[in-house]
mmCIF file of C-alpha atoms in Angstrom:
data_model
loop_
_atom_site.group_PDB
_atom_site.id
_atom_site.type_symbol
_atom_site.label_atom_id
_atom_site.label_comp_id
_atom_site.label_asym_id
_atom_site.label_seq_id
_atom_site.Cartn_x
_atom_site.Cartn_y
_atom_site.Cartn_z
ATOM 1 C CA UNK A 220 -25.907 5.501 -3.118
ATOM 2 C CA UNK A 221 -25.740 2.484 -5.648
ATOM 3 C CA UNK A 222 -22.862 1.897 -7.584
ATOM 4 C CA UNK A 223 -23.059 0.724 -11.089
ATOM 5 C CA UNK A 224 -20.508 -0.844 -13.523
ATOM 6 C CA UNK A 225 -19.779 -0.267 -17.058
ATOM 7 C CA UNK A 226 -17.168 -2.473 -19.076
ATOM 8 C CA UNK A 227 -15.860 -1.128 -22.314
ATOM 9 C CA UNK A 228 -13.969 -3.662 -24.651
ATOM 10 C CA UNK A 229 -12.552 -3.477 -27.974
ATOM 11 C CA UNK A 230 -15.079 -5.098 -30.156
ATOM 12 C CA UNK A 231 -13.479 -8.990 -31.163
ATOM 13 C CA UNK A 232 -12.476 -7.764 -34.699
ATOM 14 C CA UNK A 233 -10.787 -4.808 -33.803
ATOM 15 C CA UNK A 234 -6.484 -5.467 -33.288
ATOM 16 C CA UNK A 235 -5.124 -5.157 -29.314
ATOM 17 C CA UNK A 236 -1.846 -4.638 -29.308
ATOM 18 C CA UNK A 237 -2.099 -3.384 -25.724
ATOM 19 C CA UNK A 238 -3.554 -6.649 -24.991
ATOM 20 C CA UNK A 239 -0.885 -8.642 -27.170
ATOM 21 C CA UNK A 240 1.936 -7.104 -25.394
ATOM 22 C CA UNK A 241 1.013 -7.565 -22.071
ATOM 23 C CA UNK A 242 -0.106 -11.189 -22.977
ATOM 24 C CA UNK A 243 4.089 -11.353 -24.609
ATOM 25 C CA UNK A 244 4.885 -10.075 -20.987
ATOM 26 C CA UNK A 245 3.358 -12.746 -19.376
ATOM 27 C CA UNK A 246 4.733 -15.279 -21.358
ATOM 28 C CA UNK A 247 8.298 -13.608 -20.714
ATOM 29 C CA UNK A 248 7.502 -13.685 -17.094
ATOM 30 C CA UNK A 249 6.632 -17.698 -17.270
ATOM 31 C CA UNK A 250 2.969 -17.445 -17.235
ATOM 32 C CA UNK A 251 2.350 -19.686 -20.184
ATOM 33 C CA UNK A 252 -1.060 -21.103 -20.132
ATOM 34 C CA UNK A 253 -2.370 -17.765 -20.981
ATOM 35 C CA UNK A 254 -3.205 -17.598 -24.891
ATOM 36 C CA UNK A 255 -4.840 -14.344 -25.230
ATOM 37 C CA UNK A 256 -4.798 -10.852 -23.626
ATOM 38 C CA UNK A 257 -7.759 -8.432 -24.364
ATOM 39 C CA UNK A 258 -7.110 -5.060 -22.626
ATOM 40 C CA UNK A 259 -10.235 -2.784 -21.750
ATOM 41 C CA UNK A 260 -11.456 -0.013 -19.488
ATOM 42 C CA UNK A 261 -13.880 -0.274 -16.561
ATOM 43 C CA UNK A 262 -15.853 2.393 -15.102
ATOM 44 C CA UNK A 263 -17.684 2.228 -11.086
ATOM 45 C CA UNK A 264 -20.268 4.891 -11.425
ATOM 46 C CA UNK A 265 -21.891 6.095 -8.232
ATOM 47 C CA UNK A 266 -25.515 7.437 -8.331
ATOM 48 C CA UNK A 267 -27.580 9.514 -6.366
ATOM 49 C CA UNK A 268 -30.745 7.665 -5.673
ATOM 50 C CA UNK A 269 -32.250 3.969 -6.836
ATOM 51 C CA UNK A 270 -31.072 1.732 -9.567
ATOM 52 C CA UNK A 271 -34.239 1.954 -11.342
ATOM 53 C CA UNK A 272 -34.614 0.429 -15.146
ATOM 54 C CA UNK A 273 -34.263 3.987 -16.060
ATOM 55 C CA UNK A 274 -31.174 5.035 -14.419
ATOM 56 C CA UNK A 275 -29.629 2.029 -16.081
ATOM 57 C CA UNK A 276 -30.202 2.767 -19.683
ATOM 58 C CA UNK A 277 -29.574 6.618 -18.670
ATOM 59 C CA UNK A 278 -25.774 5.278 -17.856
ATOM 60 C CA UNK A 279 -26.427 2.825 -20.968
ATOM 61 C CA UNK A 280 -26.790 6.312 -23.298
ATOM 62 C CA UNK A 281 -23.887 8.164 -20.965
ATOM 63 C CA UNK A 282 -21.983 5.217 -21.864
ATOM 64 C CA UNK A 283 -22.356 5.150 -25.953
ATOM 65 C CA UNK A 284 -21.460 8.500 -25.781
ATOM 66 C CA UNK A 285 -18.848 9.347 -23.358
ATOM 67 C CA UNK A 286 -17.576 6.554 -21.942
ATOM 68 C CA UNK A 287 -17.063 3.814 -25.079
ATOM 69 C CA UNK A 288 -16.512 4.561 -28.740
ATOM 70 C CA UNK A 289 -19.787 2.562 -30.169
ATOM 71 C CA UNK A 290 -17.324 2.538 -33.651
ATOM 72 C CA UNK A 291 -14.622 0.022 -32.018
ATOM 73 C CA UNK A 292 -15.629 -0.632 -28.632
ATOM 74 C CA UNK A 293 -18.271 -2.667 -26.807
ATOM 75 C CA UNK A 294 -19.628 -1.720 -23.676
ATOM 76 C CA UNK A 295 -22.030 -3.489 -21.002
ATOM 77 C CA UNK A 296 -23.838 -2.157 -17.787
ATOM 78 C CA UNK A 297 -24.581 -3.825 -14.881
ATOM 79 C CA UNK A 298 -24.840 -3.539 -11.292
ATOM 80 C CA UNK A 299 -22.222 -3.644 -8.817
ATOM 81 C CA UNK A 300 -23.765 -7.195 -6.775
ATOM 82 C CA UNK A 301 -21.625 -6.579 -3.874
ATOM 83 C CA UNK A 302 -20.960 -3.312 -2.189
ATOM 84 C CA UNK A 303 -16.851 -2.833 -2.895
ATOM 85 C CA UNK A 304 -14.152 -1.734 -0.485
ATOM 86 C CA UNK A 305 -13.949 1.748 -1.872
ATOM 87 C CA UNK A 306 -17.647 1.745 -1.186
ATOM 88 C CA UNK A 307 -17.991 5.842 -0.035
ATOM 89 C CA UNK A 308 -19.800 4.818 3.235
ATOM 90 C CA UNK A 309 -16.704 3.360 4.247
ATOM 91 C CA UNK A 310 -14.508 6.175 3.526
ATOM 92 C CA UNK A 311 -12.979 8.438 6.408
ATOM 93 C CA UNK B 33 -10.188 -22.419 -23.783
ATOM 94 C CA UNK B 34 -11.443 -20.463 -20.602
ATOM 95 C CA UNK B 35 -11.829 -17.404 -19.991
ATOM 96 C CA UNK B 36 -10.644 -15.064 -16.732
ATOM 97 C CA UNK B 37 -11.577 -12.084 -15.701
ATOM 98 C CA UNK B 38 -9.173 -9.083 -14.086
ATOM 99 C CA UNK B 39 -11.007 -6.115 -13.247
ATOM 100 C CA UNK B 40 -7.983 -3.544 -11.639
ATOM 101 C CA UNK B 41 -9.305 -0.566 -10.246
ATOM 102 C CA UNK B 42 -7.358 2.375 -8.114
ATOM 103 C CA UNK B 43 -7.077 2.137 -4.109
ATOM 104 C CA UNK B 44 -9.708 4.386 -2.758
ATOM 105 C CA UNK B 45 -7.367 6.189 -0.919
ATOM 106 C CA UNK B 46 -6.156 7.028 -3.958
ATOM 107 C CA UNK B 47 -6.970 9.858 -5.810
ATOM 108 C CA UNK B 48 -8.749 9.675 -9.073
ATOM 109 C CA UNK B 49 -8.475 12.432 -11.557
ATOM 110 C CA UNK B 50 -9.458 10.608 -14.634
ATOM 111 C CA UNK B 51 -12.620 9.415 -12.934
ATOM 112 C CA UNK B 52 -13.253 12.786 -11.716
ATOM 113 C CA UNK B 53 -12.891 14.261 -15.709
ATOM 114 C CA UNK B 54 -15.295 11.816 -16.763
ATOM 115 C CA UNK B 55 -18.031 12.586 -13.787
ATOM 116 C CA UNK B 56 -17.305 16.235 -15.266
ATOM 117 C CA UNK B 57 -18.112 15.759 -18.228
ATOM 118 C CA UNK B 58 -21.042 13.445 -17.734
ATOM 119 C CA UNK B 59 -22.791 16.332 -15.856
ATOM 120 C CA UNK B 60 -21.578 18.649 -18.674
ATOM 121 C CA UNK B 61 -23.773 16.495 -20.713
ATOM 122 C CA UNK B 62 -26.319 16.888 -18.660
ATOM 123 C CA UNK B 63 -26.261 13.569 -16.873
ATOM 124 C CA UNK B 64 -26.909 15.158 -12.740
ATOM 125 C CA UNK B 65 -27.395 11.666 -11.510
ATOM 126 C CA UNK B 66 -23.983 10.460 -11.698
ATOM 127 C CA UNK B 67 -21.985 11.223 -8.120
ATOM 128 C CA UNK B 68 -18.449 9.792 -8.706
ATOM 129 C CA UNK B 69 -16.849 7.832 -11.040
ATOM 130 C CA UNK B 70 -13.975 5.623 -10.907
ATOM 131 C CA UNK B 71 -11.360 4.043 -14.004
ATOM 132 C CA UNK B 72 -9.674 1.180 -13.990
ATOM 133 C CA UNK B 73 -8.709 -1.778 -16.181
ATOM 134 C CA UNK B 74 -10.151 -4.498 -17.499
ATOM 135 C CA UNK B 75 -8.117 -7.315 -19.050
ATOM 136 C CA UNK B 76 -9.499 -10.842 -20.450
ATOM 137 C CA UNK B 77 -7.606 -13.551 -20.258
ATOM 138 C CA UNK B 78 -8.121 -16.382 -22.505
ATOM 139 C CA UNK B 79 -6.708 -19.735 -20.830
ATOM 140 C CA UNK B 80 -4.993 -23.134 -22.060
ATOM 141 C CA UNK B 81 -6.844 -25.375 -20.535
ATOM 142 C CA UNK B 82 -8.930 -25.908 -17.874
ATOM 143 C CA UNK B 83 -10.029 -23.508 -14.803
ATOM 144 C CA UNK B 84 -8.314 -25.038 -11.901
ATOM 145 C CA UNK B 85 -7.931 -23.207 -8.378
ATOM 146 C CA UNK B 86 -4.301 -23.828 -9.927
ATOM 147 C CA UNK B 87 -4.471 -21.732 -12.713
ATOM 148 C CA UNK B 88 -6.760 -19.168 -11.011
ATOM 149 C CA UNK B 89 -4.171 -18.357 -8.369
ATOM 150 C CA UNK B 90 -1.346 -18.238 -11.063
ATOM 151 C CA UNK B 91 -3.750 -15.659 -12.853
ATOM 152 C CA UNK B 92 -3.795 -14.045 -9.031
ATOM 153 C CA UNK B 93 0.093 -13.938 -8.641
ATOM 154 C CA UNK B 94 0.386 -12.386 -12.343
ATOM 155 C CA UNK B 95 -2.121 -10.033 -11.926
ATOM 156 C CA UNK B 96 0.328 -8.887 -8.839
ATOM 157 C CA UNK B 97 3.153 -9.138 -10.810
ATOM 158 C CA UNK B 98 1.948 -7.308 -13.995
ATOM 159 C CA UNK B 99 -1.220 -6.394 -14.552
ATOM 160 C CA UNK B 100 -1.785 -4.314 -11.214
ATOM 161 C CA UNK B 101 0.406 -2.473 -9.278
ATOM 162 C CA UNK B 102 -0.439 -3.093 -5.869
ATOM 163 C CA UNK B 103 0.883 -0.205 -4.143
ATOM 164 C CA UNK B 104 -2.105 1.798 -5.337
ATOM 165 C CA UNK B 105 -4.186 -1.197 -7.289
ATOM 166 C CA UNK B 106 -6.671 -3.159 -6.098
ATOM 167 C CA UNK B 107 -7.411 -6.235 -8.369
ATOM 168 C CA UNK B 108 -9.642 -8.886 -8.335
ATOM 169 C CA UNK B 109 -9.808 -12.419 -10.469
ATOM 170 C CA UNK B 110 -12.713 -13.778 -11.388
ATOM 171 C CA UNK B 111 -14.520 -16.729 -13.844
ATOM 172 C CA UNK B 112 -16.161 -15.038 -16.946
ATOM 173 C CA UNK B 113 -19.861 -16.626 -16.523
ATOM 174 C CA UNK B 114 -21.205 -16.320 -19.993
ATOM 175 C CA UNK B 115 -19.089 -16.847 -23.034
ATOM 176 C CA UNK B 116 -18.324 -13.356 -24.638
ATOM 177 C CA UNK B 117 -19.199 -12.309 -27.404
ATOM 178 C CA UNK B 118 -16.086 -12.047 -28.313
ATOM 179 C CA UNK B 119 -15.522 -15.852 -27.866
ATOM 180 C CA UNK B 120 -12.496 -17.296 -29.946
ATOM 181 C CA UNK B 121 -14.641 -20.041 -30.827
ATOM 182 C CA UNK B 122 -16.884 -17.194 -32.577
ATOM 183 C CA UNK B 123 -14.530 -15.260 -34.312
ATOM 184 C CA UNK B 124 -13.408 -16.295 -38.112
#
């Protein structure tokens, strides 16, 4: 089982009120060194079989179709470097 | 301006109905090679000043207090490798 990560963030030119609210809340908590926050989504996909270039291209197609809204969002697809704590192999 | 990324994911033992719904939708769209999906949040923080170990520790404290719910979520804090497309320096 291979793990692929899709990061989805609002395009830089799109306002992010949610991120702004987080930054304001951090300021109220005393975290003054945070100048700006952008909030996005992260998807961890477990693929059956090997991660071939074709499999990555398929995930990119899926991301552009379902995981992200390409009008207002950018996404990146990458292999997860190390097995995460939540690796299915370690469950149960 | 330095950029730090905080990834927040549900702990592996916590059910993720949102991720399951995404996986089901991918299946309906014909993406059969995706066996499982977990959905989480990604925060991009722009810090004023250098990213020192103290600054990272501060972000970890902020993440545990505001960005994640440590009861049901895990988080990781890391330096963004390369400046993203949305780097403030490239805006405007």
